[in-house]
Every structure is written in C-alpha cells, then in structure tokens.
C-alpha cells in the first residue's frame, strides 16, 4: 500500500510551490479574476435578493388571502348573501354586512376596499378611498365588468388575483389597486352559487417590498405581470407601461426572477455601475499590499503549519480510538488552536456525548419493551380466564336448571368475545344483528321483561359490511339512558334498509327524550354538554362514524320530551354483495 504524505508535509509543499509563481502574473490574474468574481457575486446576490423578495411577496399576499378566507366560508356571510339573493333591498342585512366588512378592512394596513357581489347582482362595498364608504369607485375603472368578474371568480373554488390597475383618485392622489377574490362557499351545498368576495389592496404594499436595501437612484426594482406590464414600481408613472418600452440599453445590467405560482416577474435594473472605477483603483492598491504581505506571510505560515499539523494529528488519533469503541474519549481544548479546529473538537465531544446518551436510551427502551411484552402476555390471560369462568358458571346454572341464567351468561360471553376480538373489524349487518339480539336479550333480562324490541332488516342490506359495534352506543343510549324507570313498557325499534347504495338506520324508542338544544348539537356534530351526561357516550360514536365514512355520514335526530327519540343514521356502504 502506497504511504500517504502527512498533513504537515502537504501544507509545506503547497506553500512552497505557490510562493514561486511570478508575482506579476499573479497580480494580473488577480485583477481580472476579482472583476469577474465581483460581477458574478453581484448577479448571484441580486438573484438571491429577488428570491427573498418573492418569498416576502407570497407571505404578504397570503396574509391578505387569509382575510378573504375569513369572509368566504363564514356562515353569517353566507346567510346574509342568501338573504340579498332573496330580497336585494333589505337594509338591515346590508348594514350588518357593512359593519362586518368594516371591522375586517382595518385589520391590514393596505386594504382599501372590501366588496361582496351576490348572485342576484346586488353589491355591498365598504372602502376607505372616498368620503362615502359605501361607494365602489374602483369598479368604474376596472378592466372587467361586474358580470365578467363574477363569472370568472364563481367558476371555480380558487383564489383569484387581479394585477394592479388604476383604481381611483382621493385627496389629490391617484390610487392603484390589485384585487384578491374568491367564491363564497356554502358548505351545506357546495354547488350553490351564493356570491363572491373581492378585497382591493393598495399597490403600496407591493412597492414597499420592492424597495432596495440601499437608497440609490441607480437601482430599480420592478414587478411585471404575465403580459410584461409593470404592476409595481418605485416610480408610479411607470405603472401600466410595458417592460419592453424601457430603454434597457442605458442600463449596466438587469436581473429577473420568475414566480411560477403568480406568473409574475421580479426585475432588478442597474442603471449604472458605480463600482467598476473604484474597483480598478482598489485592485492596484491590493496588488501592492499583497506583495508586502506575501513576504510577511511566508514566515508566519511556516511557523503555524507545524503547530496545526500536530493538532490535527492529535484529533485524528482520538477519533480513531472512539471509532474502536472507546466512548470515554474527550479531546481537550487548547486556546492556541485555530477556531475551526476548536469547533471540530467541540462538535466531536458533543457527538460522543450524544452517542452515550443514545446508547443509554436504547438500553432503557429495550427494558421498557421487555416489560411491555410481559404485560401484554399477562393481559392476554385475563380474557381467556373470563371466558372460562363464564363457561363454568353457565354449566353450574344448567346443573341447577336455571336456564334463564344460563342463556344470559351465554349471551354475555358471546358479547365479550364479539367486542374484544378485532374490535375495529368489518362485519356484515347480519352479524351485527346477532350481537344486537344478544345485547337486547340481556337488557330484557335486566329489565324483567319490560323491554320490547323489534329489528327489521331488509334482505339487500344484510350482506352490507359495516364496522363492528357501530350501532352499540346509539342502542345503549336508548336502552340505558332513554327510558324512565317509571314506565311500564319500554319499546325499542331498529330498522336497516339499503337505498341508493347508502345504509339507512333508524333507532326509535318511547323513552324520556332529550332537549331540542342537545338534539341540535348532535345534528351539527358538536360535543354534547357535560351537564347532559346521559348522552355523553354519543360524542365518540358520532366522531367514529364520521371518520369511517370520510365525512359523508348524516345524522338526524327527532326528540320530544316524554315521548321518545328517533335517530336516523345514513352513510355510504363499503360494498354490496
């Protein structure tokens, strides 16, 4: 194997070779290379600055899109606009809408107007660009008519951004606006055409983002739309101009960055290069100083190389020992070592500490895993012990000819096995019916015959697959909490039919019923109030049904105090056989 040279030998050899290069050649090369590097660096930094400017642009626009989001999915806004569609002249609705829009307009510095256009054509505006806050001055100069704007925005569920245009004049100043719009969505009927919301944002927001880091007349940042039209610039007179009409031949350089999402271009124009002449003078000075420093560096580097090589060799040896498994090794810091080497040593010591901690955690995790496995084995014993005990009690009841008790114990054992074994599995409606009859038999036994029940399942629904114990909380709620102990007869009816590839399940009882407030909360899928503890088990059942159906379930509740409750549960089937 070829012997490798040490770090010390390599450093001394490299320095000796580079110091022999003719000074004149090095100076000329350094001058041209510095100019080239400065130009490349300037281009790279400028493009990076444009990318950062684009990120800031997205952050600002998203912040204003959040205001649009607050409006278009707001239930109150949907209700107000639906009332406008039904009765466009209702002044109460208009005042409520303008009060709400006014509260949002001042949440962002540059929102100039908020406009809602109903499907009926009725329009409600709140703006701060004129003395009359209800005027929609920008619509008069906008490039699209109200009907064209409405059709464009309401055609999909996307956020629409319309580039800067002249909006209006106020207090002797021209106001330029860009607009963010979205269709108003009624989540109870996603296809319903309700209306659209448009917020108008002052172009000064974009202008602030385009301001250069240094105040100079030699640099201009521009924002162009997809057609190359200037939609934001420090000079407002440039707004609306085509970029290709600008005399770029007078510019020293220009750089651009294309935003794929907005389909906009950020452009940086450098009108003159004030650096080139100063750079030439500095290069002459640098060349002279570098020759002087070269002589001084020769002696200093030779002295430092020896110390550095020795330090690196020590670090390498300790790393090798750690690699052999000795994690007790720590490298001692020395203030005479270079900062970079100190950083390497510090990171090495931290890495060794983390390895030690990781090994400790791994050992602890293995111990906990072993304990968990033991507990799991112990837990597996309990159900089998319970089944065997119930079976023993069952035979004892048979020996005593207590057949009702025997039937109850058999039903209880079946319920335990059904619930514990693969509790989240898919079963047929017919299998769920068997469990349901066992459960209701036990409830009849508990209530001493006061409970009567009927289960009606259509033939086509029997083979449909549902999640196990899906109906259990609803049935238990009706039996355990729904009946009044003073009643002489309890009646429970469960019916399951298949219609249009959806299961329709009805659970009806003649119990004590529930308040309209609780029934309404269940219909909306909201949590039941803790004061109504009789129905608290329904929360998880409704959430479970919603998760299984992917949000496509429907729950309808009809209840009258003292007369009973009807639950109608509808959800898509998983498959039909």
Coordinates of C-alpha atoms in Angstrom, one line a residue:
X1 CA 0.0 0.0 0.0
X2 CA 1.3 3.4 -1.0
X3 CA 2.3 5.6 2.0
X4 CA 0.4 8.8 2.2
X5 CA 2.1 12.1 3.0
X6 CA 1.2 13.8 6.3
X7 CA -0.7 17.0 6.5
X8 CA 2.4 18.9 7.6
X9 CA 4.3 17.7 4.6
X10 CA 1.5 18.6 2.2
X11 CA 1.0 22.1 3.6
X12 CA 4.7 23.0 3.4
X13 CA 4.9 21.6 -0.2
X14 CA 1.8 23.5 -1.4
X15 CA 3.0 26.8 0.1
X16 CA 6.5 26.4 -1.4
X17 CA 5.0 25.8 -4.9
X18 CA 2.6 28.7 -4.8
X19 CA 5.1 31.2 -3.5
X20 CA 7.3 30.6 -6.5
X21 CA 4.6 31.8 -9.0
X22 CA 5.8 35.0 -10.7
X23 CA 4.3 38.0 -8.8
X24 CA 3.4 39.9 -12.0
X25 CA 1.4 37.0 -13.5
X26 CA -0.4 36.5 -10.2
X27 CA -1.2 40.2 -9.9
X28 CA -2.7 40.4 -13.5
X29 CA -4.7 37.3 -12.9
X30 CA -6.0 38.5 -9.6
X31 CA -7.1 41.8 -11.1
X32 CA -9.2 40.2 -13.9
X33 CA -10.5 37.4 -11.6
X34 CA -11.6 39.8 -9.0
X35 CA -13.6 41.8 -11.5
X36 CA -15.2 38.7 -12.8
X37 CA -16.0 37.4 -9.3
X38 CA -17.5 40.7 -8.3
X39 CA -19.8 40.6 -11.3
X40 CA -20.8 37.0 -10.7
X41 CA -21.3 37.6 -7.0
X42 CA -23.3 40.7 -7.7
X43 CA -25.5 38.7 -10.1
X44 CA -25.9 35.8 -7.6
X45 CA -26.6 38.1 -4.6
X46 CA -29.1 40.1 -6.7
X47 CA -31.0 36.9 -7.8
X48 CA -31.0 35.7 -4.2
X49 CA -32.4 39.1 -3.1
X50 CA -35.1 38.7 -5.8
X51 CA -36.0 35.2 -4.5
X52 CA -36.2 36.6 -0.9
X53 CA -38.3 39.5 -2.2
X54 CA -40.6 36.9 -3.9
X55 CA -40.9 34.9 -0.6
X56 CA -41.9 38.1 1.2
X57 CA -44.4 38.9 -1.6
X58 CA -46.0 35.5 -1.1
X59 CA -46.1 35.9 2.7
X60 CA -47.8 39.3 2.4
X61 CA -50.3 38.1 -0.2
X62 CA -51.1 35.0 1.8
X63 CA -51.8 37.3 4.8
X64 CA -54.4 39.2 2.8
X65 CA -55.8 36.0 1.4
X66 CA -56.4 35.0 5.0
X67 CA -58.8 37.9 5.2
X68 CA -60.6 36.6 2.1
X69 CA -60.8 33.2 3.8
X70 CA -62.4 34.6 6.9
X71 CA -65.2 36.0 4.7
X72 CA -66.0 33.4 2.1
X73 CA -66.5 30.5 4.4
X74 CA -68.2 32.5 7.2
X75 CA -71.7 31.1 7.9
X76 CA -73.0 34.6 8.7
X77 CA -71.8 36.0 5.4
X78 CA -73.4 33.0 3.6
X79 CA -76.7 33.7 5.3
X80 CA -76.5 37.4 4.6
X81 CA -75.8 37.0 0.9
X82 CA -78.5 34.4 0.6
X83 CA -80.9 37.0 2.0
X84 CA -79.6 39.5 -0.5
X85 CA -80.3 37.0 -3.3
X86 CA -83.8 36.5 -1.9
X87 CA -84.5 40.2 -1.1
X88 CA -81.9 42.6 -2.5
X89 CA -83.4 45.6 -0.8
X90 CA -83.2 44.5 2.8
X91 CA -81.3 47.4 4.5
X92 CA -80.8 45.5 7.8
X93 CA -78.8 42.8 6.0
X94 CA -76.7 45.5 4.2
X95 CA -75.9 47.3 7.4
X96 CA -74.9 44.0 9.1
X97 CA -72.6 43.1 6.2
X98 CA -71.0 46.6 6.0
X99 CA -70.4 46.6 9.8
X100 CA -68.7 43.2 9.5
X101 CA -66.7 44.3 6.4
X102 CA -65.6 47.5 8.2
X103 CA -64.2 45.5 11.1
X104 CA -62.0 43.5 8.7
X105 CA -60.9 46.4 6.5
X106 CA -58.7 47.8 9.2
X107 CA -57.0 44.5 10.2
X108 CA -54.5 45.1 7.4
X109 CA -52.8 48.4 6.6
X110 CA -53.3 48.3 2.8
X111 CA -56.8 47.0 2.4
X112 CA -58.6 49.8 0.6
X113 CA -62.0 48.2 -0.1
X114 CA -64.0 45.0 0.5
X115 CA -66.8 44.2 -1.9
X116 CA -69.3 41.4 -1.9
X117 CA -71.3 40.7 -5.1
X118 CA -74.3 38.4 -4.6
X119 CA -75.5 36.0 -7.3
X120 CA -78.5 38.3 -7.8
X121 CA -76.2 41.1 -8.8
X122 CA -76.7 43.0 -5.6
X123 CA -73.4 44.6 -4.4
X124 CA -72.2 45.7 -1.0
X125 CA -69.0 47.7 -0.5
X126 CA -67.0 49.1 2.3
X127 CA -64.0 51.3 1.4
X128 CA -61.7 54.0 2.8
X129 CA -60.9 55.6 -0.6
X130 CA -63.7 58.1 -0.6
X131 CA -65.8 60.2 1.7
X132 CA -68.7 57.7 1.1
X133 CA -67.6 54.4 2.5
X134 CA -70.3 52.5 0.5
X135 CA -69.1 53.6 -2.9
X136 CA -67.3 51.1 -5.2
X137 CA -65.1 53.6 -7.0
X138 CA -62.6 51.0 -8.3
X139 CA -65.3 49.1 -10.3
X140 CA -65.9 52.1 -12.5
X141 CA -62.3 51.9 -13.9
X142 CA -61.7 48.2 -13.6
X143 CA -60.9 46.3 -16.8
X144 CA -63.7 43.8 -16.3
X145 CA -67.4 44.5 -15.9
X146 CA -69.1 43.3 -12.8
X147 CA -70.7 40.4 -14.7
X148 CA -67.4 39.3 -16.2
X149 CA -65.7 39.5 -12.8
X150 CA -68.5 37.5 -11.2
X151 CA -68.4 34.8 -13.9
X152 CA -64.6 34.5 -13.6
X153 CA -64.4 34.2 -9.8
X154 CA -67.5 32.0 -9.3
X155 CA -66.4 29.5 -12.0
X156 CA -64.1 27.6 -9.5
X157 CA -63.1 27.4 -5.9
X158 CA -59.7 29.0 -6.4
X159 CA -58.2 32.2 -5.1
X160 CA -58.1 34.8 -7.9
X161 CA -55.5 37.6 -8.0
X162 CA -56.0 40.5 -10.5
X163 CA -53.0 42.6 -11.2
X164 CA -52.5 46.3 -10.4
X165 CA -54.8 48.8 -12.2
X166 CA -55.7 52.4 -11.6
X167 CA -58.4 52.5 -9.0
X168 CA -59.5 56.0 -8.2
X169 CA -58.2 59.4 -7.0
X170 CA -58.6 60.6 -3.5
X171 CA -57.2 63.7 -1.7
X172 CA -55.4 64.7 -4.9
X173 CA -53.5 61.4 -5.3
X174 CA -54.0 58.5 -7.7
X175 CA -54.7 55.2 -6.0
X176 CA -53.6 52.0 -7.8
X177 CA -55.0 48.7 -6.6
X178 CA -54.7 44.9 -7.1
X179 CA -57.5 42.6 -6.1
X180 CA -57.9 39.2 -4.4
X181 CA -61.2 37.4 -4.9
X182 CA -62.9 34.1 -4.1
X183 CA -66.2 32.5 -4.5
X184 CA -68.4 32.5 -1.3
X185 CA -69.0 28.8 -0.3
X186 CA -72.0 27.3 1.4
X187 CA -70.5 24.1 2.9
X188 CA -74.1 22.8 3.2
X189 CA -74.5 23.0 -0.5
X190 CA -71.1 23.2 -2.3
X191 CA -72.6 23.7 -5.7
X192 CA -74.8 26.6 -4.7
X193 CA -74.0 29.9 -6.4
X194 CA -74.1 32.4 -3.5
X195 CA -71.8 35.2 -4.4
X196 CA -68.1 36.4 -4.5
X197 CA -65.9 38.5 -2.2
X198 CA -63.3 40.9 -3.5
X199 CA -60.7 42.8 -1.4
X200 CA -58.8 45.6 -3.1
X201 CA -55.3 46.1 -1.9
X202 CA -53.2 49.3 -2.3
X203 CA -50.3 48.9 -4.7
X204 CA -48.1 50.5 -2.0
X205 CA -47.9 47.1 -0.3
X206 CA -46.0 45.7 -3.3
X207 CA -44.0 48.9 -3.6
X208 CA -42.7 48.5 0.0
X209 CA -41.5 45.0 -0.9
X210 CA -39.6 46.3 -3.9
X211 CA -37.6 48.9 -2.1
X212 CA -33.9 48.3 -2.5
X213 CA -31.7 47.6 0.6
X214 CA -29.8 50.9 -0.1
X215 CA -31.3 54.2 -1.2
X216 CA -29.8 54.8 -4.6
X217 CA -31.2 56.2 -7.9
X218 CA -29.0 53.7 -9.8
X219 CA -31.2 50.6 -9.0
X220 CA -34.8 50.0 -9.8
X221 CA -36.9 47.0 -8.7
X222 CA -40.0 46.3 -10.9
X223 CA -42.9 43.8 -10.7
X224 CA -44.3 42.6 -14.0
X225 CA -47.5 40.6 -14.8
X226 CA -47.8 37.7 -17.2
X227 CA -48.0 40.1 -20.1
X228 CA -44.9 42.0 -19.2
X229 CA -46.8 45.0 -17.9
X230 CA -45.4 46.9 -14.9
X231 CA -47.7 46.4 -12.0
X232 CA -45.5 47.9 -9.2
X233 CA -42.5 50.2 -9.2
X234 CA -40.9 52.9 -7.1
X235 CA -41.8 55.4 -9.8
X236 CA -45.6 55.4 -10.0
X237 CA -45.5 56.9 -13.5
X238 CA -44.1 53.6 -14.8
X239 CA -47.3 51.6 -13.7
X240 CA -49.1 50.1 -16.6
X241 CA -46.2 50.5 -19.0
X242 CA -44.9 47.5 -21.0
X243 CA -41.4 46.5 -19.8
X244 CA -40.1 46.2 -23.3
X245 CA -40.6 50.0 -23.8
X246 CA -38.0 50.8 -21.1
X247 CA -34.6 51.8 -22.7
X248 CA -32.6 48.9 -21.2
X249 CA -29.6 49.8 -23.5
X250 CA -28.9 52.5 -21.0
X251 CA -28.7 50.1 -18.1
X252 CA -25.5 48.5 -16.9
X253 CA -27.3 45.2 -16.2
X254 CA -30.6 43.8 -15.2
X255 CA -31.7 40.5 -13.5
X256 CA -35.1 38.8 -13.2
X257 CA -36.8 36.1 -11.2
X258 CA -40.0 34.4 -12.4
X259 CA -42.7 33.4 -9.9
X260 CA -44.4 30.2 -11.2
X261 CA -47.3 30.5 -8.8
X262 CA -48.4 34.0 -9.6
X263 CA -46.9 34.0 -13.1
X264 CA -45.2 37.4 -12.2
X265 CA -41.6 38.5 -12.8
X266 CA -39.4 40.4 -10.4
X267 CA -36.8 42.6 -12.2
X268 CA -33.8 44.4 -10.8
X269 CA -32.4 47.1 -13.2
X270 CA -28.9 48.6 -12.5
X271 CA -28.8 51.8 -14.5
X272 CA -25.1 52.5 -13.9
X273 CA -22.1 50.6 -12.4
X274 CA -20.5 52.9 -9.8
X275 CA -18.3 50.0 -8.6
X276 CA -16.1 49.4 -11.6
X277 CA -13.9 52.5 -11.5
X278 CA -13.5 52.3 -7.7
X279 CA -12.7 48.6 -8.1
X280 CA -9.9 49.3 -10.6
X281 CA -8.2 51.7 -8.2
X282 CA -8.6 49.3 -5.3
X283 CA -7.0 46.4 -7.3
X284 CA -3.8 48.4 -7.8
X285 CA -3.6 49.0 -4.1
X286 CA -4.4 45.4 -3.3
X287 CA -1.7 44.2 -5.6
X288 CA 0.9 46.4 -3.9
X289 CA -0.2 45.5 -0.4
X290 CA -0.4 41.8 -1.3
X291 CA 3.3 41.7 -2.3
X292 CA 4.2 43.1 1.0
X293 CA 2.0 40.8 2.9
X294 CA 3.3 37.8 1.0
X295 CA 6.8 38.2 2.5
X296 CA 5.3 38.5 6.0
X297 CA 3.1 35.5 5.4
X298 CA 5.9 33.3 4.4
X299 CA 7.5 33.3 7.9
X300 CA 4.2 33.2 9.7
X301 CA 2.7 30.3 7.7
X302 CA 5.8 28.1 8.1
X303 CA 5.6 28.6 11.8
X304 CA 1.9 27.9 12.1
X305 CA 1.9 24.9 9.8
X306 CA 3.9 22.8 12.2
X307 CA 1.6 23.6 15.2
X308 CA -1.6 23.0 13.1
X309 CA -0.4 19.6 11.7
X310 CA 0.4 18.4 15.2
X311 CA -3.0 19.4 16.5
X312 CA -4.8 17.7 13.6
X313 CA -2.8 14.6 14.2
X314 CA -3.9 14.5 17.8
X315 CA -7.6 15.0 16.9
X316 CA -7.3 12.2 14.3
X317 CA -5.8 9.8 16.8
X318 CA -8.6 10.4 19.3
X319 CA -11.2 9.9 16.6
X320 CA -9.7 6.6 15.7
X321 CA -9.9 5.5 19.4
X322 CA -13.6 6.5 19.5
X323 CA -14.1 4.5 16.3
X324 CA -12.7 1.5 18.0
X325 CA -15.5 1.8 20.7
X326 CA -13.9 3.8 23.4
X327 CA -16.7 6.4 24.0
X328 CA -15.0 7.8 27.2
X329 CA -12.5 9.8 25.0
X330 CA -12.8 13.6 25.1
X331 CA -10.4 15.9 23.3
X332 CA -9.1 18.7 25.5
X333 CA -9.5 22.2 24.1
X334 CA -6.4 24.4 23.6
X335 CA -6.7 28.2 23.1
X336 CA -3.7 28.1 20.8
X337 CA -5.6 26.1 18.2
X338 CA -7.5 27.7 15.3
X339 CA -11.2 28.5 15.7
X340 CA -12.2 25.9 13.0
X341 CA -10.3 23.2 14.8
X342 CA -11.8 24.1 18.1
X343 CA -15.2 23.9 16.5
X344 CA -14.4 20.4 15.2
X345 CA -13.3 19.3 18.6
X346 CA -16.3 20.8 20.3
X347 CA -18.7 19.0 17.8
X348 CA -16.7 15.8 18.3
X349 CA -17.1 15.9 22.0
X350 CA -20.8 16.7 21.7
X351 CA -21.3 13.8 19.2
X352 CA -19.6 11.4 21.7
X353 CA -21.9 12.6 24.5
X354 CA -25.0 12.1 22.2
X355 CA -23.8 8.6 21.4
X356 CA -23.5 7.8 25.1
X357 CA -27.0 9.2 25.7
X358 CA -28.4 7.3 22.7
X359 CA -27.0 4.1 23.9
X360 CA -28.5 4.7 27.4
X361 CA -31.9 5.5 25.8
X362 CA -31.6 2.4 23.7
X363 CA -31.0 0.2 26.7
X364 CA -33.9 1.8 28.6
X365 CA -36.1 1.3 25.5
X366 CA -35.2 -2.3 25.3
X367 CA -36.0 -2.7 29.0
X368 CA -39.4 -1.0 28.6
X369 CA -40.2 -3.1 25.6
X370 CA -39.4 -6.3 27.6
X371 CA -41.7 -5.0 30.4
X372 CA -44.5 -4.2 27.8
X373 CA -44.2 -7.7 26.3
X374 CA -44.6 -9.2 29.7
X375 CA -47.7 -7.0 30.5
X376 CA -49.1 -7.9 27.1
X377 CA -48.8 -11.6 27.8
X378 CA -50.4 -11.1 31.2
X379 CA -53.2 -9.1 29.6
X380 CA -53.9 -11.9 27.1
X381 CA -54.5 -14.2 30.1
X382 CA -57.4 -12.2 31.5
X383 CA -59.9 -12.5 28.6
X384 CA -59.4 -16.3 28.5
X385 CA -59.8 -16.5 32.3
X386 CA -63.0 -14.5 32.0
X387 CA -64.4 -16.8 29.2
X388 CA -63.5 -19.9 31.1
X389 CA -65.1 -18.6 34.3
X390 CA -68.3 -17.6 32.4
X391 CA -68.4 -21.1 30.9
X392 CA -68.0 -22.7 34.3
X393 CA -70.8 -20.6 35.8
X394 CA -73.0 -21.4 32.8
X395 CA -72.7 -25.2 33.4
X396 CA -73.4 -24.6 37.1
X397 CA -76.6 -22.8 36.1
X398 CA -77.6 -25.7 33.8
X399 CA -77.0 -28.2 36.6
X400 CA -79.3 -26.1 38.8
X401 CA -81.8 -26.0 35.8
X402 CA -81.6 -22.2 35.9
X403 CA -81.9 -21.9 32.1
X404 CA -82.7 -18.2 32.0
X405 CA -79.4 -17.5 33.9
X406 CA -77.6 -19.9 31.6
X407 CA -79.0 -18.1 28.5
X408 CA -78.0 -14.8 30.0
X409 CA -74.4 -16.0 30.7
X410 CA -74.1 -17.4 27.2
X411 CA -75.2 -14.1 25.7
X412 CA -72.8 -12.2 27.9
X413 CA -69.9 -14.5 26.8
X414 CA -70.8 -14.0 23.2
X415 CA -70.9 -10.2 23.6
X416 CA -67.4 -10.2 25.3
X417 CA -65.9 -12.4 22.5
X418 CA -67.5 -10.2 19.8
X419 CA -66.4 -6.9 21.3
X420 CA -62.8 -7.9 22.3
X421 CA -61.7 -9.9 19.2
X422 CA -60.6 -7.5 16.4
X423 CA -62.9 -4.7 17.7
X424 CA -62.3 -2.5 14.7
X425 CA -63.0 -5.2 12.1
X426 CA -65.6 -5.1 9.3
X427 CA -68.7 -7.3 9.7
X428 CA -71.9 -7.8 7.8
X429 CA -75.1 -6.2 9.0
X430 CA -76.4 -9.8 9.6
X431 CA -73.5 -10.5 12.0
X432 CA -74.2 -7.2 13.8
X433 CA -77.9 -8.2 14.1
X434 CA -76.8 -11.4 16.0
X435 CA -74.8 -9.3 18.5
X436 CA -77.7 -6.8 18.8
X437 CA -80.2 -9.5 19.7
X438 CA -77.8 -10.9 22.3
X439 CA -77.4 -7.5 23.9
X440 CA -81.1 -6.7 23.9
X441 CA -81.8 -10.2 25.4
X442 CA -79.6 -9.2 28.4
X443 CA -81.3 -5.9 28.7
X444 CA -84.7 -7.7 28.7
X445 CA -83.3 -10.0 31.4
X446 CA -82.2 -6.9 33.4
X447 CA -85.5 -5.1 33.0
X448 CA -87.5 -8.2 33.8
X449 CA -89.5 -8.3 30.6
X450 CA -90.4 -4.6 30.5
X451 CA -88.4 -4.1 27.3
X452 CA -89.9 -5.0 23.9
X453 CA -87.8 -4.6 20.7
X454 CA -88.2 -5.2 17.0
X455 CA -85.4 -5.5 14.5
X456 CA -86.3 -5.1 10.8
X457 CA -83.5 -5.5 8.2
X458 CA -84.2 -5.6 4.5
X459 CA -82.7 -8.6 2.7
X460 CA -80.5 -6.5 0.4
X461 CA -78.9 -4.8 3.5
X462 CA -77.9 -8.0 5.3
X463 CA -74.8 -8.6 3.3
X464 CA -73.5 -5.0 3.6
X465 CA -70.3 -4.6 5.6
X466 CA -70.0 -2.1 8.4
X467 CA -67.6 -1.5 11.3
X468 CA -68.1 -3.7 14.3
X469 CA -70.1 -2.2 17.2
X470 CA -71.0 0.9 15.1
X471 CA -74.6 0.9 16.5
X472 CA -73.8 -0.1 20.1
X473 CA -73.6 3.5 21.6
X474 CA -76.8 4.5 19.9
X475 CA -78.7 1.4 21.1
X476 CA -77.2 1.6 24.6
X477 CA -78.1 5.3 24.8
X478 CA -81.7 4.4 24.0
X479 CA -82.0 1.5 26.5
X480 CA -79.8 2.6 29.4
X481 CA -80.4 6.3 29.4
X482 CA -83.5 6.8 27.3
X483 CA -86.1 5.0 29.4
X484 CA -87.8 6.3 32.5
X485 CA -87.9 3.8 35.4
X486 CA -91.5 4.7 36.0
X487 CA -92.6 3.5 32.6
X488 CA -94.5 0.3 32.5
X489 CA -93.4 -0.8 29.0
X490 CA -90.2 0.1 27.1
X491 CA -90.3 -0.2 23.3
X492 CA -87.2 -0.1 21.0
X493 CA -87.3 -0.5 17.2
X494 CA -84.3 -0.8 14.9
X495 CA -84.7 -0.8 11.2
X496 CA -82.0 -1.0 8.5
X497 CA -82.6 -0.6 4.8
X498 CA -80.4 -0.1 1.7
X499 CA -81.3 2.8 -0.6
X500 CA -79.1 4.2 -3.4
X501 CA -76.0 2.4 -2.0
X502 CA -76.5 4.0 1.4
X503 CA -77.5 2.3 4.6
X504 CA -80.4 4.0 6.3
X505 CA -80.6 3.0 10.0
X506 CA -83.4 4.2 12.3
X507 CA -83.3 3.7 16.1
X508 CA -86.6 4.6 17.7
X509 CA -87.6 4.5 21.4
X510 CA -90.6 5.7 23.5
X511 CA -88.3 6.9 26.3
X512 CA -87.9 10.3 28.1
X513 CA -86.5 12.1 25.0
X514 CA -83.9 14.9 25.1
X515 CA -83.9 18.7 24.9
X516 CA -84.0 20.4 21.5
X517 CA -80.7 22.1 22.3
X518 CA -79.0 18.7 22.7
X519 CA -80.7 17.3 19.6
X520 CA -79.4 20.3 17.6
X521 CA -75.9 19.9 18.9
X522 CA -75.9 16.2 17.8
X523 CA -77.2 17.2 14.3
X524 CA -74.3 19.6 13.9
X525 CA -71.8 17.1 15.1
X526 CA -70.9 19.2 18.1
X527 CA -69.8 17.9 21.5
X528 CA -72.7 17.2 23.9
X529 CA -72.8 19.4 27.0
X530 CA -71.3 17.7 30.1
X531 CA -74.5 18.5 32.0
X532 CA -76.3 16.0 29.8
X533 CA -74.2 13.0 31.0
X534 CA -76.9 10.6 29.8
X535 CA -75.9 11.3 26.2
X536 CA -72.1 11.8 26.6
X537 CA -71.3 8.4 25.0
X538 CA -72.7 9.7 21.7
X539 CA -69.7 12.0 21.1
X540 CA -67.2 9.3 20.3
X541 CA -69.8 7.3 18.3
X542 CA -70.5 10.3 16.1
X543 CA -66.8 11.0 15.6
X544 CA -66.1 7.3 14.8
X545 CA -68.9 7.2 12.2
X546 CA -67.7 10.5 10.7
X547 CA -64.1 9.1 10.4
X548 CA -65.3 5.7 8.9
X549 CA -67.5 7.4 6.2
X550 CA -65.0 10.1 5.3
X551 CA -67.4 12.9 6.4
X552 CA -70.2 11.6 4.2
X553 CA -72.5 10.5 7.0
X554 CA -75.7 12.1 8.0
X555 CA -77.3 12.0 11.5
X556 CA -80.9 13.3 12.0
X557 CA -82.4 13.5 15.5
X558 CA -86.1 14.0 16.3
X559 CA -87.0 14.0 20.0
X560 CA -89.8 15.1 22.2
X561 CA -89.6 15.3 26.0
X562 CA -91.7 12.5 27.5
X563 CA -92.5 10.8 24.1
X564 CA -89.2 9.4 22.8
X565 CA -86.4 9.9 20.4
X566 CA -85.7 8.9 16.7
X567 CA -82.2 8.6 15.4
X568 CA -81.8 8.4 11.6
X569 CA -78.2 7.4 10.6
X570 CA -77.2 7.4 6.9
X571 CA -73.8 6.6 5.4
X572 CA -72.4 5.1 2.2
X573 CA -71.9 1.3 2.2
X574 CA -68.4 -0.2 1.8
X575 CA -69.6 -2.8 -0.7
X576 CA -72.7 -4.6 -1.8
X577 CA -72.8 -8.4 -2.4

